[in-house]
Amino acid sequence: MNKIKIYNTLTGRKETIKPLKGKKINLFVCGPTIYDYSHLGHARTYIIFDVFVKYLRDCGFNVFYLQNITDLDDKIIARAKEKGVPAKDLAIAYEKEHLKDMKALGIKSVTKYARATNYIEEIISQIKRLKDRGYAYEIKDDGIYYDISKFKKYGKLSGRTVIQAEDSVSRIDYSKNKKNRGDFCLWKFLSTDGEPCWKSPFGLGRPGWHIEDTAITEKFFGPQYDIHGGGHDLIFPHHEAEISQMEAISGKSPMARYWMHIGFLTVNGQKMSKSLGNFITINDFLRRHPVNYLRFLIAKNLWHSQIDYSESIMIEIKTIIQKIEEFLRRLHPVKSARPGRAVSREAGQFNRAKNSKIIKQFKTDFYKELDDDFNTPKAFAVMFEFIKKTNRLLDDGLISKNEASEIYKIFEKINKIFEIINFKNITNQNKNSVPAEIKKLVQLRKKYREEQQWQKADEARQEIEKQGFLIEDTKEGSVVKRA
Ligand SMILES: [Zn+2]
């Protein structure tokens, strides 16, 4: 099995993934808060984990990919009020849209989507245990809060101290009676009629944001698991809060061994925001470009680096994808061709040995880059270098049928992970169209036949057949079709 290294936010180092149990990897990724349409930032996180999980599975790991869906949150309640609809209806409608978007993006790797409101019992159980262990306190007529000063390792992920948790930039649950300004809400008591609420031993109310994740992961994975992922903006306070909750409850550390945080996606160099009017939903994007363009834009950048989206970058993406497809379109007839005339034996053997080395090197180097921090930009650079070399060999007719077939299979395998090439397009176009070089040979054969140069005409026919086409002479003239 491959040794796969990834950059771990928790330790600040690249580390080899060693699962807690054999080949089993339990992975949890923070899902969306469903109060609006999902945008390109969400697309980036979920596409990266989609390709990464497919890669892990391809390498022989048995991955349980769990994702929560936050269907109870202050943002949902506020948006529902604005629109004058019940919060539950709003959440259901946007959850539907989100899952539709995920399907449109080709995301099929998630094992389980866990809707927060289905785990209220588990959430209550965690809050009870935090209270029993002295990590949580109640503020009358307000809610139950987590006391961050009680958790000695607070800040181990984000590098913040209890004092720094007061940082005004961070999203912190507001209450003037909290012990520390960084304390966060575990259970909010019902204050306004009509808001969603559940019964609990503490009183009617609803859970805080951070507690749903740990309740869900404990339910499926237990107190410790392998990888936790999410957007970069979730490191603080959300993920710090998760660690504080789960490790305080279980006394076991670390809650998750590897933390993967996906870089930001900006639009024309700016952060995406409603007020700037540069908020691009997945739906908007897919009306403008095919889905594989987005998958490639995201896949070709290092997962923890920043990506900038712009229309000019999409033109670049289109050109690169066309280059890959053009390459495969050239290979396709070679791999489907009938065995051709024998080249001189020594020359043939020389090319086979040389080509076999080039192909092997490509495979090794491509996967080596993926194993090293899932470095997709370097892996794709290896791919383009290989395409360049092989295109030259194709120009000289030095790629054999078997080699073409092997290369084609490698690309199909890579595409199962990334889904950036539409193979149907390549084969369909081949069925319907006759490449220019074949048309030229047909014309040449016609000329030889008219000049009664039968041997040359026959050689042209053989060449056409070698490229995977058949020629039939009818009363109306010669007809060429794919063999
Ligand atoms: Zn989360």
Short mmCIF file of C-alpha atoms and ligand atoms in Angstrom, two decimals:
data_model
loop_
_atom_site.label_atom_id
_atom_site.label_comp_id
_atom_site.label_asym_id
_atom_site.label_seq_id
_atom_site.Cartn_x
_atom_site.Cartn_y
_atom_site.Cartn_z
CA MET A 1 0.00 0.00 0.00
CA ASN A 2 1.21 3.50 -0.79
CA LYS A 3 2.58 5.70 1.91
CA ILE A 4 0.54 8.86 1.61
CA LYS A 5 1.73 12.04 3.24
CA ILE A 6 -0.46 15.06 3.87
CA TYR A 7 0.04 18.43 5.50
CA ASN A 8 -1.50 18.23 8.96
CA THR A 9 -2.71 21.55 10.45
CA LEU A 10 -2.55 20.05 13.93
CA THR A 11 1.21 19.47 13.85
CA GLY A 12 2.16 21.92 11.10
CA ARG A 13 4.04 19.13 9.31
CA LYS A 14 3.67 16.75 6.40
CA GLU A 15 2.89 13.34 7.88
CA THR A 16 2.29 9.82 6.59
CA ILE A 17 -1.31 8.74 7.06
CA LYS A 18 -1.36 5.79 9.45
CA PRO A 19 -4.94 4.72 10.12
CA LEU A 20 -5.96 3.82 13.68
CA LYS A 21 -7.19 0.42 12.45
CA GLY A 22 -5.63 -1.44 9.52
CA LYS A 23 -6.71 0.01 6.18
CA LYS A 24 -9.83 1.68 7.56
CA ILE A 25 -9.89 5.48 7.40
CA ASN A 26 -12.65 7.37 9.18
CA LEU A 27 -12.94 10.82 7.63
CA PHE A 28 -15.25 13.60 8.71
CA VAL A 29 -15.71 16.79 6.67
CA CYS A 30 -17.75 19.77 7.84
CA GLY A 31 -20.82 20.05 5.67
CA PRO A 32 -22.80 23.14 4.69
CA THR A 33 -25.17 25.30 6.72
CA ILE A 34 -28.15 25.19 4.43
CA TYR A 35 -29.59 28.70 4.42
CA ASP A 36 -28.64 29.67 0.85
CA TYR A 37 -27.34 28.20 -2.43
CA SER A 38 -23.90 26.60 -2.28
CA HIS A 39 -21.11 28.56 -3.97
CA LEU A 40 -17.71 27.94 -5.56
CA GLY A 41 -16.00 27.98 -2.14
CA HIS A 42 -18.13 25.01 -1.08
CA ALA A 43 -17.47 23.38 -4.45
CA ARG A 44 -13.73 23.58 -3.84
CA THR A 45 -13.85 21.86 -0.45
CA TYR A 46 -16.19 19.10 -1.58
CA ILE A 47 -14.44 18.44 -4.91
CA ILE A 48 -11.05 18.20 -3.19
CA PHE A 49 -12.32 15.67 -0.66
CA ASP A 50 -14.12 13.81 -3.45
CA VAL A 51 -10.91 13.32 -5.44
CA PHE A 52 -8.84 12.69 -2.33
CA VAL A 53 -11.22 9.99 -1.06
CA LYS A 54 -11.33 8.36 -4.51
CA TYR A 55 -7.54 8.36 -4.48
CA LEU A 56 -7.37 6.81 -0.99
CA ARG A 57 -9.82 4.11 -2.07
CA ASP A 58 -7.81 3.52 -5.24
CA CYS A 59 -4.76 3.00 -3.01
CA GLY A 60 -6.58 0.27 -1.10
CA PHE A 61 -7.89 2.18 1.93
CA ASN A 62 -11.39 1.50 3.16
CA VAL A 63 -12.69 5.04 3.70
CA PHE A 64 -15.82 5.93 5.65
CA TYR A 65 -16.52 9.49 4.48
CA LEU A 66 -18.95 11.19 6.82
CA GLN A 67 -20.34 14.69 6.30
CA ASN A 68 -22.80 16.60 8.45
CA ILE A 69 -25.51 18.91 7.22
CA THR A 70 -26.22 21.84 9.54
CA ASP A 71 -29.97 22.19 9.34
CA LEU A 72 -30.33 24.15 12.60
CA ASP A 73 -28.45 27.38 13.01
CA ASP A 74 -28.98 31.06 13.75
CA LYS A 75 -28.35 31.87 10.08
CA ILE A 76 -31.15 29.55 9.00
CA ILE A 77 -33.52 31.05 11.57
CA ALA A 78 -32.63 34.61 10.51
CA ARG A 79 -33.04 33.87 6.78
CA ALA A 80 -36.38 32.10 7.40
CA LYS A 81 -37.62 35.13 9.33
CA GLU A 82 -36.58 37.41 6.45
CA LYS A 83 -38.47 35.27 3.98
CA GLY A 84 -41.43 34.66 6.28
CA VAL A 85 -41.21 30.88 6.07
CA PRO A 86 -40.71 28.23 8.77
CA ALA A 87 -37.00 27.53 9.40
CA LYS A 88 -37.51 23.83 8.81
CA ASP A 89 -38.99 24.40 5.33
CA LEU A 90 -36.15 26.71 4.37
CA ALA A 91 -33.57 24.16 5.52
CA ILE A 92 -35.25 21.31 3.63
CA ALA A 93 -35.44 23.36 0.42
CA TYR A 94 -31.75 24.37 0.51
CA GLU A 95 -30.61 20.90 1.51
CA LYS A 96 -32.31 19.61 -1.63
CA GLU A 97 -30.53 22.25 -3.72
CA HIS A 98 -27.20 21.46 -2.11
CA LEU A 99 -27.48 17.73 -2.78
CA LYS A 100 -28.54 18.48 -6.34
CA ASP A 101 -25.40 20.64 -6.74
CA MET A 102 -23.20 17.90 -5.32
CA LYS A 103 -24.66 15.45 -7.82
CA ALA A 104 -24.08 17.93 -10.65
CA LEU A 105 -20.44 18.27 -9.55
CA GLY A 106 -20.01 14.50 -9.79
CA ILE A 107 -19.49 14.04 -6.04
CA LYS A 108 -20.24 10.41 -5.28
CA SER A 109 -17.72 9.55 -2.59
CA VAL A 110 -19.63 10.52 0.58
CA THR A 111 -20.61 7.43 2.58
CA LYS A 112 -23.11 9.18 4.83
CA TYR A 113 -24.69 12.63 5.06
CA ALA A 114 -25.80 13.20 8.66
CA ARG A 115 -28.45 15.85 9.22
CA ALA A 116 -27.84 17.55 12.61
CA THR A 117 -31.49 17.50 13.74
CA ASN A 118 -31.45 13.69 13.57
CA TYR A 119 -28.83 13.59 16.35
CA ILE A 120 -30.39 15.73 19.09
CA GLU A 121 -30.23 12.82 21.55
CA GLU A 122 -26.47 12.42 20.98
CA ILE A 123 -25.98 16.18 21.30
CA ILE A 124 -27.82 16.27 24.63
CA SER A 125 -25.76 13.33 25.89
CA GLN A 126 -22.52 15.20 25.11
CA ILE A 127 -23.68 18.40 26.83
CA LYS A 128 -24.69 16.38 29.90
CA ARG A 129 -21.24 14.80 30.09
CA LEU A 130 -19.53 18.18 29.67
CA LYS A 131 -21.64 19.56 32.55
CA ASP A 132 -20.86 16.53 34.73
CA ARG A 133 -17.14 16.96 34.15
CA GLY A 134 -17.23 20.65 34.98
CA TYR A 135 -16.54 22.01 31.46
CA ALA A 136 -19.97 23.57 30.98
CA TYR A 137 -21.98 26.08 32.95
CA GLU A 138 -25.46 27.51 32.71
CA ILE A 139 -26.41 31.16 32.30
CA LYS A 140 -29.96 31.68 33.48
CA ASP A 141 -32.50 32.44 30.72
CA ASP A 142 -29.70 32.24 28.16
CA GLY A 143 -28.06 28.88 27.63
CA ILE A 144 -25.34 26.41 28.51
CA TYR A 145 -21.79 27.48 27.67
CA TYR A 146 -18.43 25.80 27.38
CA ASP A 147 -15.77 27.21 29.71
CA ILE A 148 -12.63 27.36 27.54
CA SER A 149 -10.41 28.16 30.53
CA LYS A 150 -11.13 24.66 31.89
CA PHE A 151 -9.64 22.92 28.86
CA LYS A 152 -5.89 23.03 29.28
CA LYS A 153 -5.10 22.30 25.64
CA TYR A 154 -7.34 25.02 24.24
CA GLY A 155 -5.71 26.54 21.15
CA LYS A 156 -3.66 23.52 20.11
CA LEU A 157 -5.07 23.56 16.57
CA SER A 158 -5.34 27.28 15.88
CA GLY A 159 -2.46 28.36 18.09
CA ARG A 160 -4.68 30.78 20.01
CA THR A 161 -4.77 31.19 23.77
CA VAL A 162 -7.86 31.65 25.91
CA ILE A 163 -7.13 35.40 25.91
CA GLN A 164 -6.63 35.52 22.14
CA ALA A 165 -9.96 33.81 21.72
CA GLU A 166 -11.40 37.26 22.37
CA ASP A 167 -10.20 38.28 18.93
CA SER A 168 -13.06 40.31 17.56
CA VAL A 169 -12.60 39.01 14.01
CA SER A 170 -13.61 35.53 15.07
CA ARG A 171 -17.14 34.25 15.13
CA ILE A 172 -17.96 33.99 18.82
CA ASP A 173 -21.30 33.27 20.37
CA TYR A 174 -22.45 36.47 22.01
CA SER A 175 -23.58 36.68 25.62
CA LYS A 176 -22.60 39.36 28.12
CA ASN A 177 -22.63 36.98 31.10
CA LYS A 178 -20.05 34.53 29.82
CA LYS A 179 -17.02 33.67 32.01
CA ASN A 180 -14.57 34.10 29.12
CA ARG A 181 -15.37 35.99 25.96
CA GLY A 182 -14.30 32.95 23.92
CA ASP A 183 -16.78 30.63 25.66
CA PHE A 184 -19.23 29.19 23.17
CA CYS A 185 -22.81 28.07 23.35
CA LEU A 186 -23.69 24.38 23.66
CA TRP A 187 -27.43 24.76 24.19
CA LYS A 188 -29.47 27.91 23.64
CA PHE A 189 -32.69 28.21 25.63
CA LEU A 190 -35.82 29.07 23.70
CA SER A 191 -36.39 32.82 23.91
CA THR A 192 -38.77 33.60 21.08
CA ASP A 193 -41.86 31.54 20.37
CA GLY A 194 -41.95 29.88 17.01
CA GLU A 195 -38.20 29.24 16.81
CA PRO A 196 -37.19 25.61 16.39
CA CYS A 197 -36.67 23.90 19.76
CA TRP A 198 -36.24 20.51 21.37
CA LYS A 199 -36.86 19.14 24.86
CA SER A 200 -33.81 18.48 27.01
CA PRO A 201 -33.01 17.93 30.71
CA PHE A 202 -31.72 21.54 30.71
CA GLY A 203 -34.88 23.02 29.25
CA LEU A 204 -36.45 23.71 25.86
CA GLY A 205 -33.94 24.98 23.35
CA ARG A 206 -31.60 24.22 20.47
CA PRO A 207 -27.99 23.08 20.15
CA GLY A 208 -25.02 25.36 19.45
CA TRP A 209 -23.12 25.00 16.17
CA HIS A 210 -19.95 23.17 17.29
CA ILE A 211 -21.58 20.40 19.32
CA GLU A 212 -23.39 18.79 16.39
CA ASP A 213 -20.14 17.69 14.71
CA THR A 214 -18.70 15.94 17.75
CA ALA A 215 -22.06 14.30 18.54
CA ILE A 216 -22.21 12.94 15.00
CA THR A 217 -18.58 11.80 14.85
CA GLU A 218 -18.80 10.12 18.25
CA LYS A 219 -21.90 8.28 17.09
CA PHE A 220 -20.25 6.91 13.92
CA PHE A 221 -16.54 6.80 14.76
CA GLY A 222 -16.24 6.93 18.56
CA PRO A 223 -14.11 9.51 20.43
CA GLN A 224 -11.09 9.19 18.12
CA TYR A 225 -10.80 8.99 14.36
CA ASP A 226 -8.38 9.50 11.50
CA ILE A 227 -9.00 12.63 9.44
CA HIS A 228 -11.03 15.79 9.98
CA GLY A 229 -11.42 18.16 7.04
CA GLY A 230 -13.05 21.44 6.16
CA GLY A 231 -12.52 24.91 4.81
CA HIS A 232 -9.61 26.97 6.11
CA ASP A 233 -12.00 29.44 7.74
CA LEU A 234 -13.24 26.72 10.11
CA ILE A 235 -9.97 26.29 12.03
CA PHE A 236 -11.05 28.90 14.53
CA PRO A 237 -13.25 28.87 16.49
CA HIS A 238 -15.20 25.91 15.05
CA HIS A 239 -12.57 23.18 14.97
CA GLU A 240 -10.86 24.39 18.10
CA ALA A 241 -14.26 24.10 19.81
CA GLU A 242 -14.76 20.57 18.49
CA ILE A 243 -11.45 19.44 19.98
CA SER A 244 -12.27 21.13 23.32
CA GLN A 245 -15.61 19.35 23.48
CA MET A 246 -14.64 15.84 22.42
CA GLU A 247 -11.32 15.59 24.23
CA ALA A 248 -12.86 16.98 27.44
CA ILE A 249 -15.62 14.38 27.26
CA SER A 250 -13.46 11.36 26.44
CA GLY A 251 -10.16 12.29 28.07
CA LYS A 252 -8.58 10.89 24.90
CA SER A 253 -6.31 12.84 22.60
CA PRO A 254 -6.20 13.60 19.73
CA MET A 255 -9.84 13.51 18.67
CA ALA A 256 -8.72 13.45 15.02
CA ARG A 257 -5.17 12.57 14.08
CA TYR A 258 -4.89 14.54 10.82
CA TRP A 259 -6.54 17.88 10.07
CA MET A 260 -6.86 18.96 6.46
CA HIS A 261 -7.89 22.54 5.74
CA ILE A 262 -8.74 23.56 2.20
CA GLY A 263 -7.46 26.93 0.98
CA PHE A 264 -9.66 29.89 0.10
CA LEU A 265 -11.17 30.51 -3.29
CA THR A 266 -11.21 34.14 -4.34
CA VAL A 267 -12.97 35.69 -7.33
CA ASN A 268 -10.93 38.12 -9.41
CA GLY A 269 -8.57 38.49 -6.46
CA GLN A 270 -11.31 39.29 -3.96
CA LYS A 271 -13.01 37.32 -1.24
CA MET A 272 -16.44 36.15 -2.36
CA SER A 273 -19.19 38.07 -0.63
CA LYS A 274 -22.77 39.06 -1.17
CA SER A 275 -21.97 42.77 -0.69
CA LEU A 276 -19.30 42.79 -3.43
CA GLY A 277 -21.72 41.07 -5.77
CA ASN A 278 -19.10 38.48 -6.73
CA PHE A 279 -20.85 35.55 -5.10
CA ILE A 280 -20.88 32.71 -7.66
CA THR A 281 -23.19 29.81 -6.93
CA ILE A 282 -22.44 26.33 -8.26
CA ASN A 283 -25.60 26.64 -10.33
CA ASP A 284 -24.40 29.96 -11.90
CA PHE A 285 -21.09 28.40 -12.78
CA LEU A 286 -22.57 25.30 -14.38
CA ARG A 287 -24.72 27.45 -16.62
CA ARG A 288 -21.52 28.98 -18.02
CA HIS A 289 -19.07 26.07 -18.13
CA PRO A 290 -19.05 22.27 -18.17
CA VAL A 291 -18.53 20.63 -14.79
CA ASN A 292 -15.17 19.06 -15.72
CA TYR A 293 -13.69 22.57 -16.13
CA LEU A 294 -14.46 23.32 -12.50
CA ARG A 295 -13.19 19.95 -11.33
CA PHE A 296 -9.95 20.58 -13.19
CA LEU A 297 -9.52 24.17 -11.96
CA ILE A 298 -9.85 22.87 -8.41
CA ALA A 299 -7.93 19.63 -8.87
CA LYS A 300 -4.89 21.22 -10.53
CA ASN A 301 -4.21 23.55 -7.59
CA LEU A 302 -2.62 22.39 -4.36
CA TRP A 303 -5.48 21.73 -1.94
CA HIS A 304 -4.24 24.02 0.86
CA SER A 305 -3.18 26.89 -1.38
CA GLN A 306 -5.35 29.82 -2.42
CA ILE A 307 -7.14 29.68 -5.80
CA ASP A 308 -8.31 32.67 -7.74
CA TYR A 309 -11.25 32.20 -10.07
CA SER A 310 -11.75 34.44 -13.09
CA GLU A 311 -13.16 34.07 -16.59
CA SER A 312 -9.66 34.35 -18.09
CA ILE A 313 -8.51 31.40 -15.97
CA MET A 314 -11.44 29.40 -17.34
CA ILE A 315 -10.17 30.04 -20.89
CA GLU A 316 -6.81 28.63 -19.83
CA ILE A 317 -8.51 25.61 -18.24
CA LYS A 318 -10.46 24.98 -21.44
CA THR A 319 -7.27 25.04 -23.52
CA ILE A 320 -5.51 22.58 -21.21
CA ILE A 321 -8.42 20.14 -21.17
CA GLN A 322 -8.62 20.34 -24.96
CA LYS A 323 -4.94 19.47 -25.15
CA ILE A 324 -5.46 16.33 -23.06
CA GLU A 325 -8.51 15.36 -25.10
CA GLU A 326 -6.72 16.00 -28.39
CA PHE A 327 -3.92 13.74 -27.22
CA LEU A 328 -6.35 10.94 -26.38
CA ARG A 329 -8.12 11.48 -29.69
CA ARG A 330 -4.80 10.87 -31.45
CA LEU A 331 -4.11 7.75 -29.38
CA HIS A 332 -7.52 6.23 -29.90
CA PRO A 333 -7.12 5.13 -33.54
CA VAL A 334 -3.63 3.79 -32.82
CA LYS A 335 -4.88 1.58 -30.01
CA SER A 336 -7.79 0.36 -32.15
CA ALA A 337 -5.67 -0.19 -35.28
CA ARG A 338 -5.04 -3.58 -36.82
CA PRO A 339 -1.48 -4.84 -36.50
CA GLY A 340 0.50 -2.95 -39.08
CA ARG A 341 3.46 -3.69 -41.25
CA ALA A 342 6.48 -4.81 -39.32
CA VAL A 343 9.13 -2.17 -38.77
CA SER A 344 12.69 -3.45 -38.97
CA ARG A 345 13.13 -5.74 -36.01
CA GLU A 346 15.95 -3.92 -34.22
CA ALA A 347 14.30 -0.52 -34.63
CA GLY A 348 11.03 -1.93 -33.26
CA GLN A 349 12.68 -3.46 -30.24
CA PHE A 350 14.61 -0.28 -29.55
CA ASN A 351 11.41 1.80 -29.56
CA ARG A 352 9.50 -0.68 -27.40
CA ALA A 353 12.15 -0.61 -24.69
CA LYS A 354 12.41 3.16 -24.82
CA ASN A 355 8.65 3.71 -24.83
CA SER A 356 8.05 1.22 -22.05
CA LYS A 357 10.49 3.17 -19.90
CA ILE A 358 8.75 6.49 -20.66
CA ILE A 359 5.31 5.06 -19.82
CA LYS A 360 6.52 3.41 -16.61
CA GLN A 361 8.26 6.60 -15.51
CA PHE A 362 5.09 8.62 -16.11
CA LYS A 363 3.01 6.30 -13.95
CA THR A 364 5.56 6.23 -11.14
CA ASP A 365 6.14 9.98 -11.09
CA PHE A 366 2.47 10.91 -11.35
CA TYR A 367 1.47 8.79 -8.35
CA LYS A 368 4.60 9.73 -6.41
CA GLU A 369 3.48 13.37 -6.52
CA LEU A 370 -0.01 12.43 -5.34
CA ASP A 371 1.45 10.44 -2.45
CA ASP A 372 3.45 13.49 -1.40
CA ASP A 373 0.82 15.79 0.14
CA PHE A 374 -1.57 15.07 -2.75
CA ASN A 375 0.46 17.47 -4.83
CA THR A 376 -1.81 17.69 -7.88
CA PRO A 377 -0.01 20.65 -9.57
CA LYS A 378 3.20 18.61 -9.69
CA ALA A 379 1.35 15.45 -10.76
CA PHE A 380 -0.33 17.27 -13.65
CA ALA A 381 2.99 18.83 -14.65
CA VAL A 382 4.31 15.24 -14.97
CA MET A 383 1.28 14.41 -17.11
CA PHE A 384 1.81 17.34 -19.50
CA GLU A 385 5.47 16.50 -19.93
CA PHE A 386 4.45 12.95 -20.82
CA ILE A 387 1.83 14.17 -23.31
CA LYS A 388 4.45 16.38 -24.98
CA LYS A 389 6.92 13.49 -25.33
CA THR A 390 4.29 11.02 -26.53
CA ASN A 391 2.86 13.48 -29.05
CA ARG A 392 6.32 13.65 -30.65
CA LEU A 393 6.44 9.86 -30.80
CA LEU A 394 2.96 9.81 -32.36
CA ASP A 395 4.14 12.33 -34.98
CA ASP A 396 6.85 9.86 -35.96
CA GLY A 397 4.50 6.86 -35.82
CA LEU A 398 6.56 5.31 -33.04
CA ILE A 399 3.75 4.36 -30.66
CA SER A 400 2.56 0.78 -30.99
CA LYS A 401 -1.02 -0.45 -30.64
CA ASN A 402 -0.26 -2.02 -27.24
CA GLU A 403 1.46 1.10 -25.97
CA ALA A 404 -1.44 3.30 -27.09
CA SER A 405 -3.80 0.95 -25.34
CA GLU A 406 -1.73 1.00 -22.13
CA ILE A 407 -1.50 4.81 -22.09
CA TYR A 408 -5.21 5.13 -22.74
CA LYS A 409 -5.92 2.85 -19.77
CA ILE A 410 -3.65 4.90 -17.49
CA PHE A 411 -5.59 8.03 -18.40
CA GLU A 412 -8.90 6.26 -17.81
CA LYS A 413 -7.69 5.20 -14.37
CA ILE A 414 -6.53 8.71 -13.50
CA ASN A 415 -9.83 10.08 -14.70
CA LYS A 416 -11.77 7.77 -12.39
CA ILE A 417 -10.26 9.81 -9.56
CA PHE A 418 -10.41 13.30 -11.08
CA GLU A 419 -13.22 13.15 -13.67
CA ILE A 420 -11.75 15.94 -15.77
CA ILE A 421 -11.95 14.27 -19.19
CA ASN A 422 -15.13 13.31 -20.97
CA PHE A 423 -14.11 10.03 -22.62
CA LYS A 424 -17.47 9.68 -24.34
CA ASN A 425 -16.67 12.78 -26.36
CA ILE A 426 -13.41 11.29 -27.54
CA THR A 427 -14.83 7.99 -28.76
CA ASN A 428 -18.07 9.46 -30.16
CA GLN A 429 -16.20 12.02 -32.20
CA ASN A 430 -14.03 9.24 -33.51
CA LYS A 431 -17.07 7.30 -34.62
CA ASN A 432 -18.54 10.19 -36.49
CA SER A 433 -15.52 11.83 -38.01
CA VAL A 434 -12.63 10.75 -40.16
CA PRO A 435 -9.38 12.48 -39.24
CA ALA A 436 -7.72 14.69 -41.86
CA GLU A 437 -4.72 12.39 -42.22
CA ILE A 438 -7.01 9.47 -43.18
CA LYS A 439 -8.88 11.65 -45.68
CA LYS A 440 -5.52 12.53 -47.22
CA LEU A 441 -4.64 8.85 -47.58
CA VAL A 442 -8.01 8.16 -49.23
CA GLN A 443 -7.33 10.90 -51.79
CA LEU A 444 -3.85 9.54 -52.40
CA ARG A 445 -5.22 6.03 -52.96
CA LYS A 446 -7.80 7.43 -55.41
CA LYS A 447 -5.01 9.17 -57.35
CA TYR A 448 -2.88 5.98 -57.50
CA ARG A 449 -5.86 3.96 -58.70
CA GLU A 450 -6.57 6.49 -61.44
CA GLU A 451 -2.91 6.27 -62.47
CA GLN A 452 -3.18 2.45 -62.26
CA GLN A 453 -0.37 2.32 -59.70
CA TRP A 454 -1.95 -0.69 -58.00
CA GLN A 455 0.82 -1.49 -55.55
CA LYS A 456 0.97 2.05 -54.22
CA ALA A 457 -2.84 2.17 -54.00
CA ASP A 458 -2.75 -1.04 -52.00
CA GLU A 459 -0.12 0.36 -49.62
CA ALA A 460 -2.33 3.38 -49.01
CA ARG A 461 -5.25 1.04 -48.20
CA GLN A 462 -3.07 -0.90 -45.76
CA GLU A 463 -2.05 2.33 -44.07
CA ILE A 464 -5.72 3.36 -43.71
CA GLU A 465 -6.55 -0.01 -42.16
CA LYS A 466 -3.58 0.23 -39.86
CA GLN A 467 -5.04 3.46 -38.46
CA GLY A 468 -8.27 1.63 -37.60
CA PHE A 469 -10.40 2.47 -40.66
CA LEU A 470 -12.00 0.39 -43.37
CA ILE A 471 -12.36 1.45 -46.99
CA GLU A 472 -15.10 0.14 -49.24
CA ASP A 473 -15.32 0.82 -52.96
CA THR A 474 -18.89 1.44 -54.09
CA LYS A 475 -20.39 2.66 -57.37
CA GLU A 476 -20.55 6.13 -55.83
CA GLY A 477 -16.87 6.03 -54.89
CA SER A 478 -14.87 4.96 -51.81
CA VAL A 479 -16.47 5.02 -48.37
CA VAL A 480 -14.32 5.15 -45.23
CA LYS A 481 -15.51 4.08 -41.81
CA ARG A 482 -14.10 3.11 -38.46
CA ALA A 483 -13.15 -0.55 -38.31
ZN ZN B 1 -18.39 21.56 11.28
#
